C-alpha cells in the first residue's frame, strides 16, 4: 500500500493571499515522536546552567546579526511591517538575554535549607528544597507575534532557561519565519556545545495534537484562540498522566472611563483609545475590546474624539484571510443586534484589507443574559465596543458579567486617582476590576506588555488556563517543580543544596536570606 502523500506547508503573503514558497511538510506521528525524543535526549546537556545561559545569549546575538533577513521574512508572511517587527525582534533578543541573567543569578531555583532541630515538637529533620526542570516542553507559536511569542519567544526562552528542551509547533501563518529562527537557535546550540535537539520545530494541526499527547512531553505553553487552546488543554488533561498546560486563550480587556475622567480629558482619552484598539490592526492580545463610557454630553465629547481618530486610521492587512473573514462576520453579527450603533463602521477596506471602527450600545443591553452577550466575546481585529452607562450601578452590572481578562483599565479623574474625590470612586473601581484581570492599568492603555521582573501577563480563565505569567522573569516558574531532600547524606546532595554553597546561589537558610 502506497504511503500517503506529505501535506505541504506553504508560506503565504497576506497582502495578496498568494503562496510565496513551500517551506516544509506537515509532520507525521513518527516525525513528532522523533522530535520529542531528540528533545528528551538533550535534557542532560541542559543541566549545565552556564551552558544554558551561553545558549540564550548566543541565540540573541545570532538573531540580531540576522535581523534584516528575519524581519524581511516575517513581514512577507504577516504584513506587520518592518518597524513593528524590528521592535519585536529587539524585544525577543532582550528576553533571551534577560533569561540568561536569571539563569546566572540562580534565585529561580528557590533554594531553601532548614537544618535539623531535635528540640522542636515534633522534631524537625534536615530539609533542603530547590526546583528542577520538568522535562521537554511543547510550545505552540502565536499568530500575531511571529518572534516574541513564537519559535524564539518567551515560552522557548523561559523553558530553555529552566533546563527544558522545547518542541515548537510552528504557526501556519509564518512557517518560513519559524524555520529561519529555529535554524538560528540550533546554530546557537552548536556554537556553545549543546545538541541541536534542545530546539525542535514541527508543522501541522495533527502534529500539534500528537505533540501534547506524547508521553515524553512534560508541559505545554500556548498562545492563541479560545477554541484551539481549549482543545489542547483538554487533551493535556485527558492524558494518562496529565501535564501542566499554560494557555493564553482570549481576552476582552475592559476599560472603564469615569465621568470625571471624560470631563477632564475627553479628547485625549478618545485619541488614546483609538491608538490602542487599532495598534497592529487590532491584533494585540491586550487590545481594549469593551469600553464603559458615560452617556450624556460628556460621553458624547469622548465619542466624537474617538470617531475622528478612528476615521483617520488607514485600512490594514490582517494576519491571514481566514482571520479577515472571521473579523468581517463578527462585526456584521454584532452590528445587527438591536440598539447597536456604528459611529465608524468597521469592515472591508479592500480585497485584502480591513478598516477600523467601533460599535456603541446602551449598558442596559448588557446587564442581563440575551443576544447582546455576543458583545462580551473577543472580536479579533480593529474594533471595540463602547458601552454607554448612566450610573455606577450599570458599570458594576456589566463588569459582573465579564469573563476573565489579561488586563483591565481605569481612566480616572484627577481627584479619583489621588483618592481625594470624597466618594472613594477610584478605590472602589480598582477593587471591582482587580478580580477580572492579571494586570490593572490606571490612566494608560493596555497595549504594550513590558518585559520586566514585576510583569504579569495572564489572568482568570479564559484569558489563561493557569495563574502563571508568560512574560517577565517569573515565566520560568512554569517549567520547574520543587523537590525536597530529607536527612540526605551531604555527599549525595545536589551541589545546589550543599552546606558550603559551592555554586554561590542566593538561598534562605533557617528562615534567613543569604546572598553570595
Short mmCIF file of C-alpha atoms in Angstrom, two decimals:
data_model
loop_
_atom_site.label_atom_id
_atom_site.label_comp_id
_atom_site.label_asym_id
_atom_site.label_seq_id
_atom_site.Cartn_x
_atom_site.Cartn_y
_atom_site.Cartn_z
CA UNK A 1 0.00 0.00 0.00
CA UNK A 2 1.44 3.35 -1.03
CA UNK A 3 2.24 5.84 1.72
CA UNK A 4 0.01 8.91 1.98
CA UNK A 5 1.40 11.98 0.27
CA UNK A 6 3.01 14.51 2.57
CA UNK A 7 0.95 17.66 3.13
CA UNK A 8 2.93 20.75 2.07
CA UNK A 9 3.33 23.75 4.34
CA UNK A 10 3.17 26.98 2.37
CA UNK A 11 4.32 30.48 3.22
CA UNK A 12 1.52 32.85 2.16
CA UNK A 13 1.60 36.61 1.58
CA UNK A 14 -1.43 38.05 3.44
CA UNK A 15 -1.24 41.23 1.36
CA UNK A 16 -2.18 39.24 -1.76
CA UNK A 17 -3.34 35.85 -0.48
CA UNK A 18 -0.80 34.19 -2.79
CA UNK A 19 1.63 31.42 -1.89
CA UNK A 20 5.25 32.51 -1.58
CA UNK A 21 7.04 29.18 -1.23
CA UNK A 22 6.72 25.72 0.20
CA UNK A 23 8.58 25.74 3.47
CA UNK A 24 8.11 22.24 4.84
CA UNK A 25 5.64 19.38 5.07
CA UNK A 26 3.32 18.61 7.96
CA UNK A 27 4.93 16.29 10.48
CA UNK A 28 3.76 12.71 10.71
CA UNK A 29 3.24 10.99 14.05
CA UNK A 30 6.64 9.33 13.64
CA UNK A 31 8.31 12.66 12.95
CA UNK A 32 6.70 14.23 16.01
CA UNK A 33 7.92 11.26 18.03
CA UNK A 34 11.45 11.71 16.69
CA UNK A 35 11.43 15.43 17.58
CA UNK A 36 10.21 14.76 21.10
CA UNK A 37 12.77 12.02 21.61
CA UNK A 38 15.53 14.32 20.39
CA UNK A 39 14.41 16.90 22.96
CA UNK A 40 14.23 14.25 25.68
CA UNK A 41 17.76 13.11 24.86
CA UNK A 42 19.04 16.69 25.20
CA UNK A 43 17.87 17.11 28.81
CA UNK A 44 21.20 16.12 30.34
CA UNK A 45 23.14 18.64 28.28
CA UNK A 46 20.89 21.45 29.54
CA UNK A 47 21.61 20.55 33.16
CA UNK A 48 24.67 22.85 32.98
CA UNK A 49 23.42 26.33 33.93
CA UNK A 50 26.44 28.03 32.34
CA UNK A 51 25.72 26.29 29.04
CA UNK A 52 22.07 27.36 29.18
CA UNK A 53 23.00 30.99 29.75
CA UNK A 54 25.53 30.82 26.92
CA UNK A 55 22.91 29.32 24.58
CA UNK A 56 20.43 32.11 25.32
CA UNK A 57 22.99 34.86 24.77
CA UNK A 58 24.35 33.27 21.60
CA UNK A 59 20.82 32.89 20.23
CA UNK A 60 20.18 36.59 20.89
CA UNK A 61 23.39 37.55 19.09
CA UNK A 62 22.61 35.42 16.03
CA UNK A 63 19.07 36.79 15.80
CA UNK A 64 20.42 40.35 16.00
CA UNK A 65 23.01 39.63 13.31
CA UNK A 66 20.35 38.12 11.04
CA UNK A 67 17.87 40.86 11.90
CA UNK A 68 17.36 42.20 8.39
CA UNK A 69 16.61 38.75 6.99
CA UNK A 70 14.38 37.77 9.92
CA UNK A 71 12.33 40.98 9.71
CA UNK A 72 12.06 40.67 5.94
CA UNK A 73 10.71 37.13 6.01
CA UNK A 74 8.38 37.87 8.92
CA UNK A 75 6.96 40.92 7.17
CA UNK A 76 6.38 38.97 3.96
CA UNK A 77 4.34 36.40 5.92
CA UNK A 78 2.47 38.64 8.38
CA UNK A 79 2.23 42.15 6.85
CA UNK A 80 3.04 43.56 10.29
CA UNK A 81 5.56 45.99 8.83
CA UNK A 82 9.34 46.37 9.27
CA UNK A 83 9.01 48.97 12.02
CA UNK A 84 6.77 46.85 14.22
CA UNK A 85 8.80 43.70 13.56
CA UNK A 86 12.15 45.38 14.23
CA UNK A 87 10.80 46.39 17.63
CA UNK A 88 9.52 42.87 18.22
CA UNK A 89 12.91 41.42 17.33
CA UNK A 90 14.54 43.73 19.87
CA UNK A 91 12.04 42.58 22.49
CA UNK A 92 12.79 38.96 21.61
CA UNK A 93 16.55 39.23 21.95
CA UNK A 94 16.14 41.26 25.15
CA UNK A 95 14.03 38.42 26.58
CA UNK A 96 16.69 35.86 25.72
CA UNK A 97 19.43 37.88 27.41
CA UNK A 98 17.22 38.63 30.42
CA UNK A 99 16.63 34.92 30.99
CA UNK A 100 20.36 34.30 30.66
CA UNK A 101 20.90 36.76 33.52
CA UNK A 102 18.24 34.95 35.56
CA UNK A 103 20.00 31.65 34.97
CA UNK A 104 23.32 33.12 36.06
CA UNK A 105 21.86 34.57 39.26
CA UNK A 106 20.19 31.30 40.27
CA UNK A 107 17.47 32.73 42.50
CA UNK A 108 14.84 30.99 40.34
CA UNK A 109 15.97 27.69 41.87
CA UNK A 110 14.35 28.76 45.15
CA UNK A 111 16.93 27.11 47.41
CA UNK A 112 15.61 26.63 50.95
CA UNK A 113 17.52 24.90 53.75
CA UNK A 114 16.10 24.10 57.18
CA UNK A 115 18.63 22.41 59.45
CA UNK A 116 17.59 19.60 61.72
CA UNK A 117 16.25 20.72 65.10
CA UNK A 118 15.58 17.89 67.55
CA UNK A 119 14.41 20.40 70.15
CA UNK A 120 11.21 21.20 68.26
CA UNK A 121 8.00 19.36 68.99
CA UNK A 122 7.79 17.35 66.87
CA UNK A 123 11.50 17.29 65.96
CA UNK A 124 12.40 18.70 62.55
CA UNK A 125 14.59 16.70 60.17
CA UNK A 126 17.16 18.29 57.89
CA UNK A 127 15.26 19.55 54.83
CA UNK A 128 16.69 21.01 51.63
CA UNK A 129 14.48 22.16 48.77
CA UNK A 130 15.04 23.51 45.29
CA UNK A 131 13.43 23.39 41.84
CA UNK A 132 14.24 21.11 38.94
CA UNK A 133 13.18 21.21 35.28
CA UNK A 134 10.06 19.32 34.27
CA UNK A 135 11.42 17.94 31.00
CA UNK A 136 10.64 18.56 27.32
CA UNK A 137 8.14 21.38 26.76
CA UNK A 138 5.71 21.78 23.86
CA UNK A 139 5.42 25.39 22.68
CA UNK A 140 2.54 26.48 20.45
CA UNK A 141 3.50 29.59 18.50
CA UNK A 142 1.22 32.63 18.26
CA UNK A 143 -0.05 34.12 15.00
CA UNK A 144 0.24 37.78 16.00
CA UNK A 145 3.81 37.74 17.34
CA UNK A 146 5.96 35.74 14.91
CA UNK A 147 9.07 36.36 17.01
CA UNK A 148 8.31 37.30 20.63
CA UNK A 149 5.62 34.61 21.14
CA UNK A 150 6.81 32.06 18.61
CA UNK A 151 9.92 29.93 17.96
CA UNK A 152 12.47 32.24 19.67
CA UNK A 153 9.90 33.81 22.01
CA UNK A 154 9.24 33.94 25.71
CA UNK A 155 7.96 30.37 26.13
CA UNK A 156 11.04 28.96 24.42
CA UNK A 157 13.43 31.30 26.24
CA UNK A 158 11.97 30.60 29.68
CA UNK A 159 11.82 26.84 29.08
CA UNK A 160 15.45 26.69 27.97
CA UNK A 161 16.40 28.85 30.95
CA UNK A 162 14.69 26.35 33.22
CA UNK A 163 16.66 23.50 31.62
CA UNK A 164 13.82 22.16 29.46
CA UNK A 165 14.33 21.37 25.76
CA UNK A 166 11.49 22.53 23.52
CA UNK A 167 9.47 21.26 20.60
CA UNK A 168 7.70 24.17 18.92
CA UNK A 169 4.53 23.67 16.89
CA UNK A 170 5.03 26.40 14.30
CA UNK A 171 2.10 28.63 13.44
CA UNK A 172 0.85 28.19 9.86
CA UNK A 173 0.81 31.96 9.31
CA UNK A 174 4.61 32.26 9.43
CA UNK A 175 6.29 28.91 8.71
CA UNK A 176 9.29 30.41 6.91
CA UNK A 177 10.00 32.75 9.83
CA UNK A 178 9.70 29.77 12.17
CA UNK A 179 12.20 27.69 10.20
CA UNK A 180 14.67 30.57 9.92
CA UNK A 181 14.54 31.28 13.66
CA UNK A 182 14.77 27.59 14.53
CA UNK A 183 17.89 27.27 12.38
CA UNK A 184 19.48 30.20 14.23
CA UNK A 185 18.63 28.72 17.64
CA UNK A 186 20.00 25.34 16.64
CA UNK A 187 23.16 27.00 15.35
CA UNK A 188 23.48 28.79 18.68
CA UNK A 189 23.25 25.42 20.43
CA UNK A 190 26.03 24.01 18.27
CA UNK A 191 28.19 27.09 18.86
CA UNK A 192 28.09 26.58 22.64
CA UNK A 193 28.50 22.80 22.51
CA UNK A 194 24.88 21.75 23.06
CA UNK A 195 22.97 19.23 20.93
CA UNK A 196 20.63 20.58 18.25
CA UNK A 197 17.79 18.65 19.92
CA UNK A 198 17.39 21.37 22.54
CA UNK A 199 15.17 23.18 19.97
CA UNK A 200 12.85 21.34 17.57
CA UNK A 201 10.06 22.51 15.22
CA UNK A 202 7.09 20.62 13.78
CA UNK A 203 4.30 21.77 11.44
CA UNK A 204 0.66 20.79 11.08
CA UNK A 205 -2.61 20.69 13.01
CA UNK A 206 -2.42 16.97 13.76
CA UNK A 207 1.20 17.37 14.80
CA UNK A 208 0.02 19.80 17.47
CA UNK A 209 -2.33 17.20 18.91
CA UNK A 210 0.26 14.44 18.67
CA UNK A 211 2.72 16.69 20.47
CA UNK A 212 0.57 17.45 23.52
CA UNK A 213 -0.34 13.76 23.81
CA UNK A 214 3.23 12.47 23.61
CA UNK A 215 4.19 10.70 26.85
CA UNK A 216 7.63 12.38 26.98
CA UNK A 217 6.24 15.93 26.82
CA UNK A 218 6.14 17.30 30.36
CA UNK A 219 4.35 20.65 29.94
CA UNK A 220 2.97 22.96 27.26
CA UNK A 221 2.72 26.69 26.55
CA UNK A 222 0.14 28.08 24.14
CA UNK A 223 -0.91 31.49 22.81
CA UNK A 224 -3.94 31.59 20.54
CA UNK A 225 -7.70 31.25 20.33
CA UNK A 226 -10.14 30.02 22.97
CA UNK A 227 -11.28 27.20 20.71
CA UNK A 228 -7.81 25.92 19.81
CA UNK A 229 -6.37 26.42 23.28
CA UNK A 230 -9.25 24.69 25.00
CA UNK A 231 -8.93 21.65 22.70
CA UNK A 232 -5.25 21.31 23.58
CA UNK A 233 -5.90 22.00 27.26
CA UNK A 234 -8.48 19.21 27.33
CA UNK A 235 -6.07 16.88 25.52
CA UNK A 236 -3.34 17.64 28.07
CA UNK A 237 -5.76 16.87 30.93
CA UNK A 238 -7.03 13.67 29.28
CA UNK A 239 -3.59 12.04 29.07
CA UNK A 240 -2.97 9.00 31.29
CA UNK A 241 -0.50 11.32 33.05
CA UNK A 242 -1.90 14.87 32.73
CA UNK A 243 0.59 17.70 32.27
CA UNK A 244 0.54 21.42 33.04
CA UNK A 245 -0.91 23.42 30.15
CA UNK A 246 -0.21 27.15 30.29
CA UNK A 247 -2.53 28.61 27.68
CA UNK A 248 -3.35 32.20 26.77
CA UNK A 249 -6.73 31.95 25.04
CA UNK A 250 -8.68 35.20 24.70
CA UNK A 251 -9.42 38.49 26.42
CA UNK A 252 -11.78 41.49 26.15
CA UNK A 253 -9.51 43.77 28.22
CA UNK A 254 -12.27 46.06 29.55
CA UNK A 255 -11.79 49.78 30.07
CA UNK A 256 -13.82 51.92 32.48
CA UNK A 257 -13.85 55.66 31.81
CA UNK A 258 -15.36 57.66 34.64
CA UNK A 259 -17.48 60.75 34.16
CA UNK A 260 -14.78 62.84 35.81
CA UNK A 261 -12.06 61.50 33.52
CA UNK A 262 -14.15 62.17 30.43
CA UNK A 263 -14.95 65.67 31.66
CA UNK A 264 -11.27 66.47 32.21
CA UNK A 265 -9.74 64.95 29.06
CA UNK A 266 -12.32 63.52 26.66
CA UNK A 267 -10.27 64.34 23.56
CA UNK A 268 -7.08 62.83 24.97
CA UNK A 269 -8.85 59.63 26.03
CA UNK A 270 -10.63 59.30 22.69
CA UNK A 271 -7.37 59.60 20.77
CA UNK A 272 -5.56 57.23 23.13
CA UNK A 273 -8.29 54.61 22.87
CA UNK A 274 -8.22 54.81 19.06
CA UNK A 275 -4.46 54.31 19.03
CA UNK A 276 -4.63 51.34 21.38
CA UNK A 277 -7.52 49.50 19.69
CA UNK A 278 -6.07 49.89 16.18
CA UNK A 279 -2.43 49.15 17.07
CA UNK A 280 -1.19 46.33 14.89
CA UNK A 281 -4.55 46.37 13.05
CA UNK A 282 -6.24 45.45 16.34
CA UNK A 283 -4.37 42.15 16.58
CA UNK A 284 -2.78 42.58 20.02
CA UNK A 285 -3.93 40.17 22.72
CA UNK A 286 -4.41 43.13 25.08
CA UNK A 287 -6.44 45.28 22.67
CA UNK A 288 -9.21 47.09 24.60
CA UNK A 289 -12.31 45.31 23.27
CA UNK A 290 -15.00 46.66 25.60
CA UNK A 291 -15.11 50.23 26.90
CA UNK A 292 -17.53 51.55 29.52
CA UNK A 293 -18.07 55.27 28.85
CA UNK A 294 -20.62 57.69 30.30
CA UNK A 295 -23.83 58.51 28.49
CA UNK A 296 -24.76 62.15 28.04
CA UNK A 297 -22.86 65.18 26.79
CA UNK A 298 -19.54 64.28 28.40
CA UNK A 299 -19.53 60.84 26.83
CA UNK A 300 -20.60 62.35 23.51
CA UNK A 301 -17.46 64.51 23.53
CA UNK A 302 -15.35 61.42 24.06
CA UNK A 303 -17.07 59.53 21.23
CA UNK A 304 -16.61 62.50 18.93
CA UNK A 305 -12.85 62.40 19.56
CA UNK A 306 -12.80 58.62 19.14
CA UNK A 307 -14.73 58.90 15.87
CA UNK A 308 -12.28 61.44 14.47
CA UNK A 309 -9.22 59.42 15.45
CA UNK A 310 -10.54 56.07 14.20
CA UNK A 311 -11.72 57.65 10.95
CA UNK A 312 -8.17 58.80 10.28
CA UNK A 313 -6.79 55.26 10.66
CA UNK A 314 -5.77 53.64 7.39
CA UNK A 315 -7.07 50.23 6.36
CA UNK A 316 -4.73 47.38 7.22
CA UNK A 317 -3.97 43.75 6.41
CA UNK A 318 -4.81 41.06 8.95
CA UNK A 319 -2.52 38.10 9.52
CA UNK A 320 -4.41 35.85 7.12
CA UNK A 321 -7.59 35.79 5.09
CA UNK A 322 -9.29 33.37 7.48
CA UNK A 323 -8.94 35.97 10.24
CA UNK A 324 -10.19 38.64 7.86
CA UNK A 325 -13.33 36.62 7.13
CA UNK A 326 -13.88 35.97 10.85
CA UNK A 327 -13.47 39.68 11.62
CA UNK A 328 -16.00 40.73 8.97
CA UNK A 329 -18.50 38.08 10.10
CA UNK A 330 -18.02 39.04 13.74
CA UNK A 331 -18.54 42.75 13.12
CA UNK A 332 -21.57 42.10 10.93
CA UNK A 333 -23.32 39.93 13.52
CA UNK A 334 -22.60 42.37 16.34
CA UNK A 335 -23.74 45.44 14.40
CA UNK A 336 -27.05 43.73 13.58
CA UNK A 337 -28.08 43.49 17.25
CA UNK A 338 -30.87 45.85 18.44
CA UNK A 339 -29.74 49.25 19.74
CA UNK A 340 -26.18 48.72 18.48
CA UNK A 341 -24.88 51.70 16.52
CA UNK A 342 -21.71 52.01 14.44
CA UNK A 343 -20.41 55.61 14.62
CA UNK A 344 -17.49 54.36 12.49
CA UNK A 345 -18.39 51.17 10.66
CA UNK A 346 -15.60 48.58 10.72
CA UNK A 347 -15.44 46.36 7.68
CA UNK A 348 -13.68 45.56 4.43
CA UNK A 349 -11.20 48.21 3.42
CA UNK A 350 -10.40 46.46 0.16
CA UNK A 351 -9.93 42.98 -1.25
CA UNK A 352 -7.22 42.11 1.28
CA UNK A 353 -7.63 44.78 3.97
CA UNK A 354 -10.00 45.79 6.76
CA UNK A 355 -10.98 49.22 8.06
CA UNK A 356 -11.15 50.10 11.74
CA UNK A 357 -14.32 51.13 13.54
CA UNK A 358 -16.29 50.85 16.75
CA UNK A 359 -19.77 49.97 17.95
CA UNK A 360 -21.83 51.65 20.67
CA UNK A 361 -24.59 50.15 22.80
CA UNK A 362 -26.54 51.19 25.94
CA UNK A 363 -25.28 49.43 29.07
CA UNK A 364 -28.81 48.23 29.85
CA UNK A 365 -28.48 45.79 26.94
CA UNK A 366 -25.61 44.01 28.70
CA UNK A 367 -26.81 43.77 32.29
CA UNK A 368 -28.74 40.52 31.75
CA UNK A 369 -28.47 37.41 29.58
CA UNK A 370 -29.56 37.83 25.97
CA UNK A 371 -28.35 38.04 22.37
CA UNK A 372 -26.13 41.00 23.25
CA UNK A 373 -23.87 38.59 25.15
CA UNK A 374 -22.06 38.32 21.80
CA UNK A 375 -20.60 41.74 22.59
CA UNK A 376 -18.89 40.18 25.63
CA UNK A 377 -16.79 37.91 23.37
CA UNK A 378 -13.49 38.96 21.82
CA UNK A 379 -13.60 40.04 18.17
CA UNK A 380 -10.04 39.81 16.82
CA UNK A 381 -9.21 42.88 14.72
CA UNK A 382 -9.55 46.68 14.77
CA UNK A 383 -12.90 47.07 16.53
CA UNK A 384 -14.06 47.86 20.04
CA UNK A 385 -17.46 48.09 21.72
CA UNK A 386 -18.32 51.27 23.65
CA UNK A 387 -20.92 50.62 26.34
CA UNK A 388 -22.74 53.79 27.43
CA UNK A 389 -23.64 53.70 31.14
CA UNK A 390 -25.94 56.07 33.05
CA UNK A 391 -24.72 55.42 36.61
CA UNK A 392 -22.23 53.40 38.66
CA UNK A 393 -24.73 50.61 39.17
CA UNK A 394 -24.68 49.90 35.43
CA UNK A 395 -20.87 49.82 35.45
CA UNK A 396 -20.94 47.19 38.19
CA UNK A 397 -23.68 45.18 36.48
CA UNK A 398 -21.71 44.96 33.23
CA UNK A 399 -18.39 44.20 34.92
CA UNK A 400 -20.04 41.42 36.90
CA UNK A 401 -20.87 39.62 33.66
CA UNK A 402 -17.39 39.68 32.14
CA UNK A 403 -15.17 36.62 31.80
CA UNK A 404 -11.52 36.65 32.89
CA UNK A 405 -9.10 39.02 31.15
CA UNK A 406 -5.44 39.72 30.69
CA UNK A 407 -5.95 43.39 31.54
CA UNK A 408 -8.47 45.83 32.94
CA UNK A 409 -8.01 49.59 32.56
CA UNK A 410 -9.35 52.54 34.55
CA UNK A 411 -9.40 56.08 33.23
CA UNK A 412 -9.92 58.18 36.37
CA UNK A 413 -10.30 61.86 37.09
CA UNK A 414 -7.53 63.69 38.96
CA UNK A 415 -9.28 63.57 42.34
CA UNK A 416 -10.36 59.95 41.84
CA UNK A 417 -6.77 58.94 41.10
CA UNK A 418 -5.47 60.84 44.10
CA UNK A 419 -8.11 59.36 46.41
CA UNK A 420 -9.40 62.83 47.26
CA UNK A 421 -12.76 62.68 45.48
CA UNK A 422 -14.61 62.03 48.74
CA UNK A 423 -16.73 59.22 47.30
CA UNK A 424 -13.78 56.83 47.03
CA UNK A 425 -14.80 56.04 43.46
CA UNK A 426 -11.28 55.34 42.25
CA UNK A 427 -10.52 52.85 45.03
CA UNK A 428 -13.94 51.24 44.61
CA UNK A 429 -13.48 50.72 40.87
CA UNK A 430 -9.96 49.40 41.38
CA UNK A 431 -11.30 46.79 43.79
CA UNK A 432 -14.08 45.93 41.33
CA UNK A 433 -11.82 45.27 38.32
CA UNK A 434 -8.95 43.55 40.14
CA UNK A 435 -10.69 40.12 40.25
CA UNK A 436 -11.24 40.33 36.48
CA UNK A 437 -7.66 40.59 35.24
CA UNK A 438 -3.99 39.80 35.73
CA UNK A 439 -2.84 43.37 35.06
CA UNK A 440 -4.70 46.55 36.04
CA UNK A 441 -3.79 49.73 34.17
CA UNK A 442 -4.67 53.19 35.51
CA UNK A 443 -4.76 56.24 33.23
CA UNK A 444 -2.90 54.43 30.46
CA UNK A 445 -3.60 51.81 27.81
CA UNK A 446 -3.06 48.05 27.98
CA UNK A 447 -1.30 47.55 24.64
CA UNK A 448 2.40 47.11 25.26
CA UNK A 449 3.49 44.39 27.69
CA UNK A 450 6.82 45.39 29.19
CA UNK A 451 9.34 42.59 29.73
CA UNK A 452 10.16 43.21 33.38
CA UNK A 453 10.53 41.20 36.61
CA UNK A 454 7.25 42.54 38.03
CA UNK A 455 5.22 41.95 34.87
CA UNK A 456 2.23 39.60 34.87
CA UNK A 457 0.76 38.53 31.55
CA UNK A 458 -2.09 36.20 32.44
CA UNK A 459 -5.48 36.31 34.06
CA UNK A 460 -8.58 34.37 35.07
CA UNK A 461 -9.99 31.91 32.54
CA UNK A 462 -10.42 32.22 29.58
CA UNK A 463 -7.57 34.75 29.48
CA UNK A 464 -5.28 31.96 30.64
CA UNK A 465 -5.61 28.39 31.87
CA UNK A 466 -3.26 28.83 34.82
CA UNK A 467 -2.22 31.51 37.29
CA UNK A 468 1.25 31.85 35.72
CA UNK A 469 2.65 34.62 33.54
CA UNK A 470 4.11 34.18 30.06
CA UNK A 471 6.04 37.48 30.19
CA UNK A 472 8.73 38.52 32.66
CA UNK A 473 11.28 36.62 34.69
CA UNK A 474 8.79 34.60 36.71
CA UNK A 475 7.62 32.90 33.48
CA UNK A 476 10.42 30.42 34.17
CA UNK A 477 8.46 29.01 37.10
CA UNK A 478 6.04 27.27 34.71
CA UNK A 479 8.67 24.73 33.71
CA UNK A 480 10.00 23.82 37.17
CA UNK A 481 8.87 21.65 40.06
CA UNK A 482 10.14 21.65 43.65
CA UNK A 483 11.79 18.67 45.30
CA UNK A 484 12.88 18.38 48.94
CA UNK A 485 15.64 16.14 50.31
CA UNK A 486 15.26 14.95 53.89
CA UNK A 487 18.22 13.81 56.02
CA UNK A 488 20.23 13.19 52.87
CA UNK A 489 23.96 12.48 53.36
CA UNK A 490 25.99 15.52 52.31
CA UNK A 491 27.96 13.61 49.69
CA UNK A 492 24.74 12.69 47.90
CA UNK A 493 23.18 16.14 47.83
CA UNK A 494 22.99 18.10 44.57
CA UNK A 495 25.59 20.89 44.51
CA UNK A 496 22.78 23.47 44.76
CA UNK A 497 21.87 22.21 48.24
CA UNK A 498 25.26 21.58 49.80
CA UNK A 499 26.19 23.32 53.00
CA UNK A 500 29.18 25.21 51.62
CA UNK A 501 27.13 26.60 48.70
CA UNK A 502 29.78 25.80 46.06
CA UNK A 503 27.71 27.38 43.27
CA UNK A 504 27.28 30.67 45.13
CA UNK A 505 23.49 30.66 44.95
CA UNK A 506 21.15 33.03 46.78
CA UNK A 507 19.20 30.96 49.31
CA UNK A 508 17.22 31.04 52.52
CA UNK A 509 18.73 29.10 55.44
CA UNK A 510 16.73 28.55 58.62
CA UNK A 511 14.43 31.34 57.56
CA UNK A 512 17.16 33.91 56.86
CA UNK A 513 18.08 35.13 53.39
CA UNK A 514 21.69 34.56 52.35
CA UNK A 515 23.33 36.17 49.35
CA UNK A 516 26.71 35.11 47.96
#
